[in-house]
Amino acid sequence: MSDHRIYVAGSRTFAAEVVDFARDAGFEVVGLLEPYDEERVGQTIHGLPVTWLDHGPALTVLRVAAGTGESRRRALVDRLLASGWQPTTIVHPRAHVAPSATVGVGAIVAPGVVLGAQAHVADHSVIGRGALVGHHTEIGPFATLGPGANVAGNVSVGADVHVAMGAVVRDHVTLGAGSVVAMGAVVVRDVPEGAEVRGVPATVVEERAPAT
Ligand SMILES: CC(C)(COP(=O)(O)OP(=O)(O)OC[C@H]1O[C@@H](n2cnc3c(N)ncnc32)[C@H](O)[C@@H]1OP(=O)(O)O)[C@@H](O)C(=O)NCCC(=O)NCCS
């Protein structure tokens, strides 16, 4: 079995992006796995055949990259793991990963990303196009940084956090698990678990349920 042959889980627009990232990183994408809508199974989407996700163990290629956005990603990965899929990490060849930075299993690091010295990107997180992760910054599992997010050095980003595109996070700040930083926000102080912050400087706009 070739290590370079993978499926991408999902068949919507983010899946198309993950397919391209995977190809740029040297993978051969053999198909898409549909998790939600059986009517899509058997179709060709993004130029690839669509298979039902739970048929995974019957297939000869078991490696997979999760191609869904932030809100559904944890549930999708849980299901993939339960079905015997092997998560694949994709680091785009035009991302800059400092030699001392680390990237967890199943993470996706898009083109133009810069990961600074001793930064850590945890399992199953997504670092979007052109995002900057400063030195000694910790990105928690299933967190998502949108395109162009700028998270400074020594920041702690909790599990399941979503930092939307173009947001800026000051150094030494902690973003609590499950929090959301709206696009364009400038975060200057810690964000509580499950909170959503917006604006410049960012303030909490609503309380959200903590991630489970
Ligand atoms: C946080 C976020 C999810 C809020 O979206 P939403 O809940 O759909 O909000 P709405 O568009 O319904 O807007 C609700 C209000 O918030 C305001 N608002 C929305 N986003 C805002 C932002 N980023 N900053 C400040 N105000 C914002 C709207 O103007 C609106 O104000 P109003 O009620 O006075 O008219 C959105 O700002 C965001 O960041 N989305 C992610 C975008 C992204 O990163 N995409 C990646 C593509 S790859």
PDB file of C-alpha atoms and ligand atoms in Angstrom:
ATOM      1  CA  MET A   1       0.000   0.000   0.000  1.00  0.00           C
ATOM      2  CA  SER A   2       1.478   3.368  -0.996  1.00  0.00           C
ATOM      3  CA  ASP A   3       1.894   5.926   1.759  1.00  0.00           C
ATOM      4  CA  HIS A   4       1.181   8.665  -0.732  1.00  0.00           C
ATOM      5  CA  ARG A   5      -2.362   7.631  -1.616  1.00  0.00           C
ATOM      6  CA  ILE A   6      -5.033   9.272   0.497  1.00  0.00           C
ATOM      7  CA  TYR A   7      -8.704  10.098   0.634  1.00  0.00           C
ATOM      8  CA  VAL A   8     -10.035  13.490   1.653  1.00  0.00           C
ATOM      9  CA  ALA A   9     -13.032  13.383   3.996  1.00  0.00           C
ATOM     10  CA  GLY A  10     -15.737  15.774   2.892  1.00  0.00           C
ATOM     11  CA  SER A  11     -16.980  16.831  -0.513  1.00  0.00           C
ATOM     12  CA  ARG A  12     -17.816  20.496  -0.093  1.00  0.00           C
ATOM     13  CA  THR A  13     -15.719  23.557  -0.868  1.00  0.00           C
ATOM     14  CA  PHE A  14     -13.092  23.222   1.868  1.00  0.00           C
ATOM     15  CA  ALA A  15     -12.490  19.646   0.697  1.00  0.00           C
ATOM     16  CA  ALA A  16     -11.481  21.009  -2.721  1.00  0.00           C
ATOM     17  CA  GLU A  17      -8.896  23.184  -1.023  1.00  0.00           C
ATOM     18  CA  VAL A  18      -7.529  20.271   1.019  1.00  0.00           C
ATOM     19  CA  VAL A  19      -7.316  18.162  -2.163  1.00  0.00           C
ATOM     20  CA  ASP A  20      -5.116  20.824  -3.765  1.00  0.00           C
ATOM     21  CA  PHE A  21      -2.951  21.236  -0.645  1.00  0.00           C
ATOM     22  CA  ALA A  22      -2.476  17.465  -0.514  1.00  0.00           C
ATOM     23  CA  ARG A  23      -1.471  17.271  -4.180  1.00  0.00           C
ATOM     24  CA  ASP A  24       1.013  20.130  -3.738  1.00  0.00           C
ATOM     25  CA  ALA A  25       2.442  18.205  -0.770  1.00  0.00           C
ATOM     26  CA  GLY A  26       3.029  15.152  -2.969  1.00  0.00           C
ATOM     27  CA  PHE A  27      -0.013  13.014  -2.141  1.00  0.00           C
ATOM     28  CA  GLU A  28      -2.140  11.225  -4.678  1.00  0.00           C
ATOM     29  CA  VAL A  29      -5.775  11.869  -3.762  1.00  0.00           C
ATOM     30  CA  VAL A  30      -7.803   8.821  -4.798  1.00  0.00           C
ATOM     31  CA  GLY A  31     -11.265   9.991  -3.766  1.00  0.00           C
ATOM     32  CA  LEU A  32     -13.543  11.839  -1.378  1.00  0.00           C
ATOM     33  CA  LEU A  33     -15.406  10.401   1.606  1.00  0.00           C
ATOM     34  CA  GLU A  34     -18.933  11.688   2.124  1.00  0.00           C
ATOM     35  CA  PRO A  35     -19.938  11.777   5.804  1.00  0.00           C
ATOM     36  CA  TYR A  36     -23.441  13.280   5.700  1.00  0.00           C
ATOM     37  CA  ASP A  37     -25.354  12.997   2.426  1.00  0.00           C
ATOM     38  CA  GLU A  38     -25.718   9.548   0.849  1.00  0.00           C
ATOM     39  CA  GLU A  39     -27.039  11.142  -2.351  1.00  0.00           C
ATOM     40  CA  ARG A  40     -23.525  12.431  -3.066  1.00  0.00           C
ATOM     41  CA  VAL A  41     -22.058   8.900  -2.973  1.00  0.00           C
ATOM     42  CA  GLY A  42     -21.231   7.628  -6.464  1.00  0.00           C
ATOM     43  CA  GLN A  43     -20.993  11.147  -7.883  1.00  0.00           C
ATOM     44  CA  THR A  44     -17.804  12.783  -9.141  1.00  0.00           C
ATOM     45  CA  ILE A  45     -17.141  15.948  -7.126  1.00  0.00           C
ATOM     46  CA  HIS A  46     -14.065  18.152  -7.517  1.00  0.00           C
ATOM     47  CA  GLY A  47     -13.070  15.621 -10.194  1.00  0.00           C
ATOM     48  CA  LEU A  48     -12.949  12.742  -7.692  1.00  0.00           C
ATOM     49  CA  PRO A  49     -15.196   9.749  -6.984  1.00  0.00           C
ATOM     50  CA  VAL A  50     -17.233   9.985  -3.784  1.00  0.00           C
ATOM     51  CA  THR A  51     -17.428   7.005  -1.397  1.00  0.00           C
ATOM     52  CA  TRP A  52     -19.437   6.670   1.817  1.00  0.00           C
ATOM     53  CA  LEU A  53     -17.143   7.386   4.778  1.00  0.00           C
ATOM     54  CA  ASP A  54     -18.004   4.335   6.844  1.00  0.00           C
ATOM     55  CA  HIS A  55     -16.938   1.993   4.028  1.00  0.00           C
ATOM     56  CA  GLY A  56     -13.354   2.906   4.889  1.00  0.00           C
ATOM     57  CA  PRO A  57     -12.111  -0.338   6.379  1.00  0.00           C
ATOM     58  CA  ALA A  58     -13.152  -2.205   3.226  1.00  0.00           C
ATOM     59  CA  LEU A  59     -10.934  -0.009   1.047  1.00  0.00           C
ATOM     60  CA  THR A  60      -7.238  -0.653   0.403  1.00  0.00           C
ATOM     61  CA  VAL A  61      -6.165   2.970   1.018  1.00  0.00           C
ATOM     62  CA  LEU A  62      -6.801   3.948   4.628  1.00  0.00           C
ATOM     63  CA  ARG A  63      -5.034   7.275   4.946  1.00  0.00           C
ATOM     64  CA  VAL A  64      -7.252  10.326   5.064  1.00  0.00           C
ATOM     65  CA  ALA A  65      -7.109  14.093   5.473  1.00  0.00           C
ATOM     66  CA  ALA A  66     -10.132  15.762   7.053  1.00  0.00           C
ATOM     67  CA  GLY A  67     -11.597  18.267   4.606  1.00  0.00           C
ATOM     68  CA  THR A  68     -14.296  19.963   6.655  1.00  0.00           C
ATOM     69  CA  GLY A  69     -14.360  23.359   8.339  1.00  0.00           C
ATOM     70  CA  GLU A  70     -14.001  24.239  11.980  1.00  0.00           C
ATOM     71  CA  SER A  71     -17.478  23.543  13.324  1.00  0.00           C
ATOM     72  CA  ARG A  72     -17.768  19.921  12.174  1.00  0.00           C
ATOM     73  CA  ARG A  73     -14.163  18.832  12.299  1.00  0.00           C
ATOM     74  CA  ARG A  74     -13.981  17.136  15.715  1.00  0.00           C
ATOM     75  CA  ALA A  75     -17.070  14.996  15.086  1.00  0.00           C
ATOM     76  CA  LEU A  76     -15.796  14.046  11.656  1.00  0.00           C
ATOM     77  CA  VAL A  77     -12.372  13.009  12.944  1.00  0.00           C
ATOM     78  CA  ASP A  78     -13.959  10.966  15.776  1.00  0.00           C
ATOM     79  CA  ARG A  79     -15.969   9.106  13.164  1.00  0.00           C
ATOM     80  CA  LEU A  80     -12.967   8.558  10.896  1.00  0.00           C
ATOM     81  CA  LEU A  81     -10.918   7.134  13.754  1.00  0.00           C
ATOM     82  CA  ALA A  82     -13.771   4.864  14.833  1.00  0.00           C
ATOM     83  CA  SER A  83     -13.979   3.548  11.258  1.00  0.00           C
ATOM     84  CA  GLY A  84     -10.290   2.673  11.154  1.00  0.00           C
ATOM     85  CA  TRP A  85      -8.978   5.565   9.062  1.00  0.00           C
ATOM     86  CA  GLN A  86      -5.398   6.736   9.574  1.00  0.00           C
ATOM     87  CA  PRO A  87      -5.232  10.542   9.842  1.00  0.00           C
ATOM     88  CA  THR A  88      -2.789  12.244   7.517  1.00  0.00           C
ATOM     89  CA  THR A  89      -0.926  15.454   8.285  1.00  0.00           C
ATOM     90  CA  ILE A  90      -0.589  17.915   5.409  1.00  0.00           C
ATOM     91  CA  VAL A  91       2.033  20.635   5.529  1.00  0.00           C
ATOM     92  CA  HIS A  92       2.014  22.637   2.316  1.00  0.00           C
ATOM     93  CA  PRO A  93       5.495  22.855   0.755  1.00  0.00           C
ATOM     94  CA  ARG A  94       5.236  26.632   0.659  1.00  0.00           C
ATOM     95  CA  ALA A  95       4.588  26.983   4.376  1.00  0.00           C
ATOM     96  CA  HIS A  96       7.588  27.911   6.487  1.00  0.00           C
ATOM     97  CA  VAL A  97       7.885  25.672   9.525  1.00  0.00           C
ATOM     98  CA  ALA A  98      10.729  26.615  11.866  1.00  0.00           C
ATOM     99  CA  PRO A  99      13.028  23.652  12.548  1.00  0.00           C
ATOM    100  CA  SER A 100      12.051  23.710  16.229  1.00  0.00           C
ATOM    101  CA  ALA A 101       8.281  23.977  15.557  1.00  0.00           C
ATOM    102  CA  THR A 102       6.111  20.858  15.686  1.00  0.00           C
ATOM    103  CA  VAL A 103       2.923  19.843  13.887  1.00  0.00           C
ATOM    104  CA  GLY A 104       0.532  17.221  15.238  1.00  0.00           C
ATOM    105  CA  VAL A 105      -1.189  14.308  13.546  1.00  0.00           C
ATOM    106  CA  GLY A 106      -3.992  15.190  11.173  1.00  0.00           C
ATOM    107  CA  ALA A 107      -3.178  18.900  11.148  1.00  0.00           C
ATOM    108  CA  ILE A 108      -3.405  20.912   7.941  1.00  0.00           C
ATOM    109  CA  VAL A 109      -0.916  23.721   7.370  1.00  0.00           C
ATOM    110  CA  ALA A 110      -1.829  25.795   4.316  1.00  0.00           C
ATOM    111  CA  PRO A 111       0.419  27.663   1.871  1.00  0.00           C
ATOM    112  CA  GLY A 112       1.989  30.876   3.100  1.00  0.00           C
ATOM    113  CA  VAL A 113       1.790  29.915   6.771  1.00  0.00           C
ATOM    114  CA  VAL A 114       4.748  30.764   8.999  1.00  0.00           C
ATOM    115  CA  LEU A 115       5.262  28.731  12.184  1.00  0.00           C
ATOM    116  CA  GLY A 116       7.828  30.363  14.452  1.00  0.00           C
ATOM    117  CA  ALA A 117      10.473  28.872  16.699  1.00  0.00           C
ATOM    118  CA  GLN A 118       9.122  26.249  19.124  1.00  0.00           C
ATOM    119  CA  ALA A 119       5.552  26.838  18.045  1.00  0.00           C
ATOM    120  CA  HIS A 120       3.342  23.780  18.402  1.00  0.00           C
ATOM    121  CA  VAL A 121       0.320  23.019  16.260  1.00  0.00           C
ATOM    122  CA  ALA A 122      -1.695  20.257  17.919  1.00  0.00           C
ATOM    123  CA  ASP A 123      -3.470  17.316  16.306  1.00  0.00           C
ATOM    124  CA  HIS A 124      -6.277  17.969  13.815  1.00  0.00           C
ATOM    125  CA  SER A 125      -5.925  21.747  13.811  1.00  0.00           C
ATOM    126  CA  VAL A 126      -6.097  23.835  10.624  1.00  0.00           C
ATOM    127  CA  ILE A 127      -3.749  26.747   9.980  1.00  0.00           C
ATOM    128  CA  GLY A 128      -5.264  28.666   7.081  1.00  0.00           C
ATOM    129  CA  ARG A 129      -3.622  30.370   4.137  1.00  0.00           C
ATOM    130  CA  GLY A 130      -1.009  32.927   5.133  1.00  0.00           C
ATOM    131  CA  ALA A 131      -1.607  32.695   8.886  1.00  0.00           C
ATOM    132  CA  LEU A 132       1.273  33.626  11.182  1.00  0.00           C
ATOM    133  CA  VAL A 133       1.958  31.617  14.342  1.00  0.00           C
ATOM    134  CA  GLY A 134       4.544  33.306  16.520  1.00  0.00           C
ATOM    135  CA  HIS A 135       7.389  31.670  18.408  1.00  0.00           C
ATOM    136  CA  HIS A 136       6.458  29.542  21.463  1.00  0.00           C
ATOM    137  CA  THR A 137       2.779  29.736  20.565  1.00  0.00           C
ATOM    138  CA  GLU A 138       0.637  26.671  21.292  1.00  0.00           C
ATOM    139  CA  ILE A 139      -2.292  25.919  18.984  1.00  0.00           C
ATOM    140  CA  GLY A 140      -4.672  23.443  20.630  1.00  0.00           C
ATOM    141  CA  PRO A 141      -6.304  20.379  19.075  1.00  0.00           C
ATOM    142  CA  PHE A 142      -9.065  21.056  16.539  1.00  0.00           C
ATOM    143  CA  ALA A 143      -8.320  24.781  16.583  1.00  0.00           C
ATOM    144  CA  THR A 144      -8.654  26.729  13.337  1.00  0.00           C
ATOM    145  CA  LEU A 145      -6.776  29.831  12.257  1.00  0.00           C
ATOM    146  CA  GLY A 146      -8.447  31.558   9.305  1.00  0.00           C
ATOM    147  CA  PRO A 147      -6.543  33.049   6.398  1.00  0.00           C
ATOM    148  CA  GLY A 148      -4.146  35.800   7.419  1.00  0.00           C
ATOM    149  CA  ALA A 149      -4.694  35.458  11.167  1.00  0.00           C
ATOM    150  CA  ASN A 150      -1.691  36.778  13.079  1.00  0.00           C
ATOM    151  CA  VAL A 151      -1.166  35.084  16.433  1.00  0.00           C
ATOM    152  CA  ALA A 152       1.860  36.524  18.141  1.00  0.00           C
ATOM    153  CA  GLY A 153       4.528  34.817  20.172  1.00  0.00           C
ATOM    154  CA  ASN A 154       3.857  32.996  23.451  1.00  0.00           C
ATOM    155  CA  VAL A 155       0.109  32.800  22.848  1.00  0.00           C
ATOM    156  CA  SER A 156      -1.938  29.850  24.099  1.00  0.00           C
ATOM    157  CA  VAL A 157      -4.792  28.915  21.772  1.00  0.00           C
ATOM    158  CA  GLY A 158      -7.123  26.382  23.403  1.00  0.00           C
ATOM    159  CA  ALA A 159      -8.823  23.356  21.891  1.00  0.00           C
ATOM    160  CA  ASP A 160     -11.548  24.018  19.305  1.00  0.00           C
ATOM    161  CA  VAL A 161     -10.804  27.744  19.126  1.00  0.00           C
ATOM    162  CA  HIS A 162     -11.619  29.576  15.882  1.00  0.00           C
ATOM    163  CA  VAL A 163      -9.504  32.618  15.090  1.00  0.00           C
ATOM    164  CA  ALA A 164     -11.168  34.039  11.973  1.00  0.00           C
ATOM    165  CA  MET A 165      -9.400  35.592   9.023  1.00  0.00           C
ATOM    166  CA  GLY A 166      -7.295  38.663   9.569  1.00  0.00           C
ATOM    167  CA  ALA A 167      -7.583  38.670  13.354  1.00  0.00           C
ATOM    168  CA  VAL A 168      -4.577  39.738  15.404  1.00  0.00           C
ATOM    169  CA  VAL A 169      -3.715  38.279  18.821  1.00  0.00           C
ATOM    170  CA  ARG A 170      -1.239  40.028  21.098  1.00  0.00           C
ATOM    171  CA  ASP A 171       1.686  38.108  22.533  1.00  0.00           C
ATOM    172  CA  HIS A 172       1.238  36.211  25.850  1.00  0.00           C
ATOM    173  CA  VAL A 173      -2.571  36.126  25.512  1.00  0.00           C
ATOM    174  CA  THR A 174      -4.602  32.966  26.240  1.00  0.00           C
ATOM    175  CA  LEU A 175      -7.651  32.074  24.136  1.00  0.00           C
ATOM    176  CA  GLY A 176      -9.871  29.739  26.172  1.00  0.00           C
ATOM    177  CA  ALA A 177     -11.129  26.467  24.724  1.00  0.00           C
ATOM    178  CA  GLY A 178     -13.977  26.829  22.265  1.00  0.00           C
ATOM    179  CA  SER A 179     -13.672  30.594  21.974  1.00  0.00           C
ATOM    180  CA  VAL A 180     -14.174  32.489  18.703  1.00  0.00           C
ATOM    181  CA  VAL A 181     -12.207  35.534  17.584  1.00  0.00           C
ATOM    182  CA  ALA A 182     -14.131  37.334  14.829  1.00  0.00           C
ATOM    183  CA  MET A 183     -12.481  38.351  11.584  1.00  0.00           C
ATOM    184  CA  GLY A 184     -10.437  41.512  11.906  1.00  0.00           C
ATOM    185  CA  ALA A 185     -10.499  41.567  15.711  1.00  0.00           C
ATOM    186  CA  VAL A 186      -7.492  42.766  17.701  1.00  0.00           C
ATOM    187  CA  VAL A 187      -7.218  40.686  20.879  1.00  0.00           C
ATOM    188  CA  VAL A 188      -5.279  42.407  23.659  1.00  0.00           C
ATOM    189  CA  ARG A 189      -6.305  40.380  26.708  1.00  0.00           C
ATOM    190  CA  ASP A 190      -7.249  36.776  27.575  1.00  0.00           C
ATOM    191  CA  VAL A 191     -10.495  35.403  26.151  1.00  0.00           C
ATOM    192  CA  PRO A 192     -12.648  33.171  28.417  1.00  0.00           C
ATOM    193  CA  GLU A 193     -13.589  29.627  27.384  1.00  0.00           C
ATOM    194  CA  GLY A 194     -16.452  29.580  24.938  1.00  0.00           C
ATOM    195  CA  ALA A 195     -16.579  33.369  24.527  1.00  0.00           C
ATOM    196  CA  GLU A 196     -16.846  35.179  21.195  1.00  0.00           C
ATOM    197  CA  VAL A 197     -14.899  38.417  20.814  1.00  0.00           C
ATOM    198  CA  ARG A 198     -15.075  41.077  18.115  1.00  0.00           C
ATOM    199  CA  GLY A 199     -13.710  44.487  17.356  1.00  0.00           C
ATOM    200  CA  VAL A 200     -10.684  46.659  18.026  1.00  0.00           C
ATOM    201  CA  PRO A 201      -9.800  46.152  20.801  1.00  0.00           C
ATOM    202  CA  ALA A 202     -11.764  42.912  20.948  1.00  0.00           C
ATOM    203  CA  THR A 203     -14.569  42.613  23.497  1.00  0.00           C
ATOM    204  CA  VAL A 204     -16.850  39.718  24.400  1.00  0.00           C
ATOM    205  CA  VAL A 205     -20.124  39.901  22.488  1.00  0.00           C
ATOM    206  CA  GLU A 206     -21.910  36.802  23.679  1.00  0.00           C
ATOM    207  CA  GLU A 207     -21.379  33.808  25.911  1.00  0.00           C
ATOM    208  CA  ARG A 208     -21.181  30.504  24.089  1.00  0.00           C
ATOM    209  CA  ALA A 209     -21.323  26.999  25.487  1.00  0.00           C
ATOM    210  CA  PRO A 210     -17.822  25.598  26.204  1.00  0.00           C
ATOM    211  CA  ALA A 211     -16.565  22.977  23.747  1.00  0.00           C
ATOM    212  CA  THR A 212     -17.285  19.383  24.723  1.00  0.00           C
TER     213      THR A 212
HETATM  214  C1  LIG B   1     -17.530  35.938  14.207  1.00  0.00           C
HETATM  215  C2  LIG B   1     -18.397  35.762  12.998  1.00  0.00           C
HETATM  216  C3  LIG B   1     -18.586  34.247  12.803  1.00  0.00           C
HETATM  217  C4  LIG B   1     -19.724  36.439  13.234  1.00  0.00           C
HETATM  218  O1  LIG B   1     -20.568  36.122  12.185  1.00  0.00           O
HETATM  219  P1  LIG B   1     -22.160  36.123  12.377  1.00  0.00           P
HETATM  220  O2  LIG B   1     -22.503  35.555  13.724  1.00  0.00           O
HETATM  221  O3  LIG B   1     -22.711  35.460  11.164  1.00  0.00           O
HETATM  222  O4  LIG B   1     -22.504  37.627  12.428  1.00  0.00           O
HETATM  223  P2  LIG B   1     -23.485  38.421  11.445  1.00  0.00           P
HETATM  224  O5  LIG B   1     -22.872  38.507  10.102  1.00  0.00           O
HETATM  225  O6  LIG B   1     -24.864  37.819  11.603  1.00  0.00           O
HETATM  226  O7  LIG B   1     -23.468  39.866  12.065  1.00  0.00           O
HETATM  227  C5  LIG B   1     -24.041  40.133  13.344  1.00  0.00           C
HETATM  228  C6  LIG B   1     -23.552  41.503  13.763  1.00  0.00           C
HETATM  229  O8  LIG B   1     -22.153  41.422  14.065  1.00  0.00           O
HETATM  230  C7  LIG B   1     -21.414  42.310  13.213  1.00  0.00           C
HETATM  231  N1  LIG B   1     -20.209  41.612  12.839  1.00  0.00           N
HETATM  232  C8  LIG B   1     -20.091  40.464  12.141  1.00  0.00           C
HETATM  233  N2  LIG B   1     -18.811  40.118  12.031  1.00  0.00           N
HETATM  234  C9  LIG B   1     -18.118  41.065  12.670  1.00  0.00           C
HETATM  235  C10 LIG B   1     -16.732  41.237  12.885  1.00  0.00           C
HETATM  236  N3  LIG B   1     -15.856  40.368  12.447  1.00  0.00           N
HETATM  237  N4  LIG B   1     -16.332  42.307  13.595  1.00  0.00           N
HETATM  238  C11 LIG B   1     -17.226  43.194  14.073  1.00  0.00           C
HETATM  239  N5  LIG B   1     -18.572  43.067  13.891  1.00  0.00           N
HETATM  240  C12 LIG B   1     -18.977  42.009  13.187  1.00  0.00           C
HETATM  241  C13 LIG B   1     -22.311  42.595  12.022  1.00  0.00           C
HETATM  242  O9  LIG B   1     -22.030  43.833  11.448  1.00  0.00           O
HETATM  243  C14 LIG B   1     -23.671  42.565  12.685  1.00  0.00           C
HETATM  244  O10 LIG B   1     -23.884  43.770  13.358  1.00  0.00           O
HETATM  245  P3  LIG B   1     -25.361  44.403  13.475  1.00  0.00           P
HETATM  246  O11 LIG B   1     -26.184  43.392  14.240  1.00  0.00           O
HETATM  247  O12 LIG B   1     -25.137  45.683  14.219  1.00  0.00           O
HETATM  248  O13 LIG B   1     -25.827  44.596  12.060  1.00  0.00           O
HETATM  249  C15 LIG B   1     -17.739  36.374  11.737  1.00  0.00           C
HETATM  250  O14 LIG B   1     -17.387  37.735  12.004  1.00  0.00           O
HETATM  251  C16 LIG B   1     -16.462  35.669  11.337  1.00  0.00           C
HETATM  252  O15 LIG B   1     -15.399  36.012  11.810  1.00  0.00           O
HETATM  253  N6  LIG B   1     -16.574  34.651  10.420  1.00  0.00           N
HETATM  254  C17 LIG B   1     -15.446  33.858  10.006  1.00  0.00           C
HETATM  255  C18 LIG B   1     -14.927  34.365   8.666  1.00  0.00           C
HETATM  256  C19 LIG B   1     -13.705  33.593   8.235  1.00  0.00           C
HETATM  257  O16 LIG B   1     -12.668  33.607   8.883  1.00  0.00           O
HETATM  258  N7  LIG B   1     -13.826  32.898   7.123  1.00  0.00           N
HETATM  259  C20 LIG B   1     -12.738  32.082   6.629  1.00  0.00           C
HETATM  260  C21 LIG B   1     -12.965  31.760   5.205  1.00  0.00           C
HETATM  261  S1  LIG B   1     -11.769  30.568   4.659  1.00  0.00           S
END
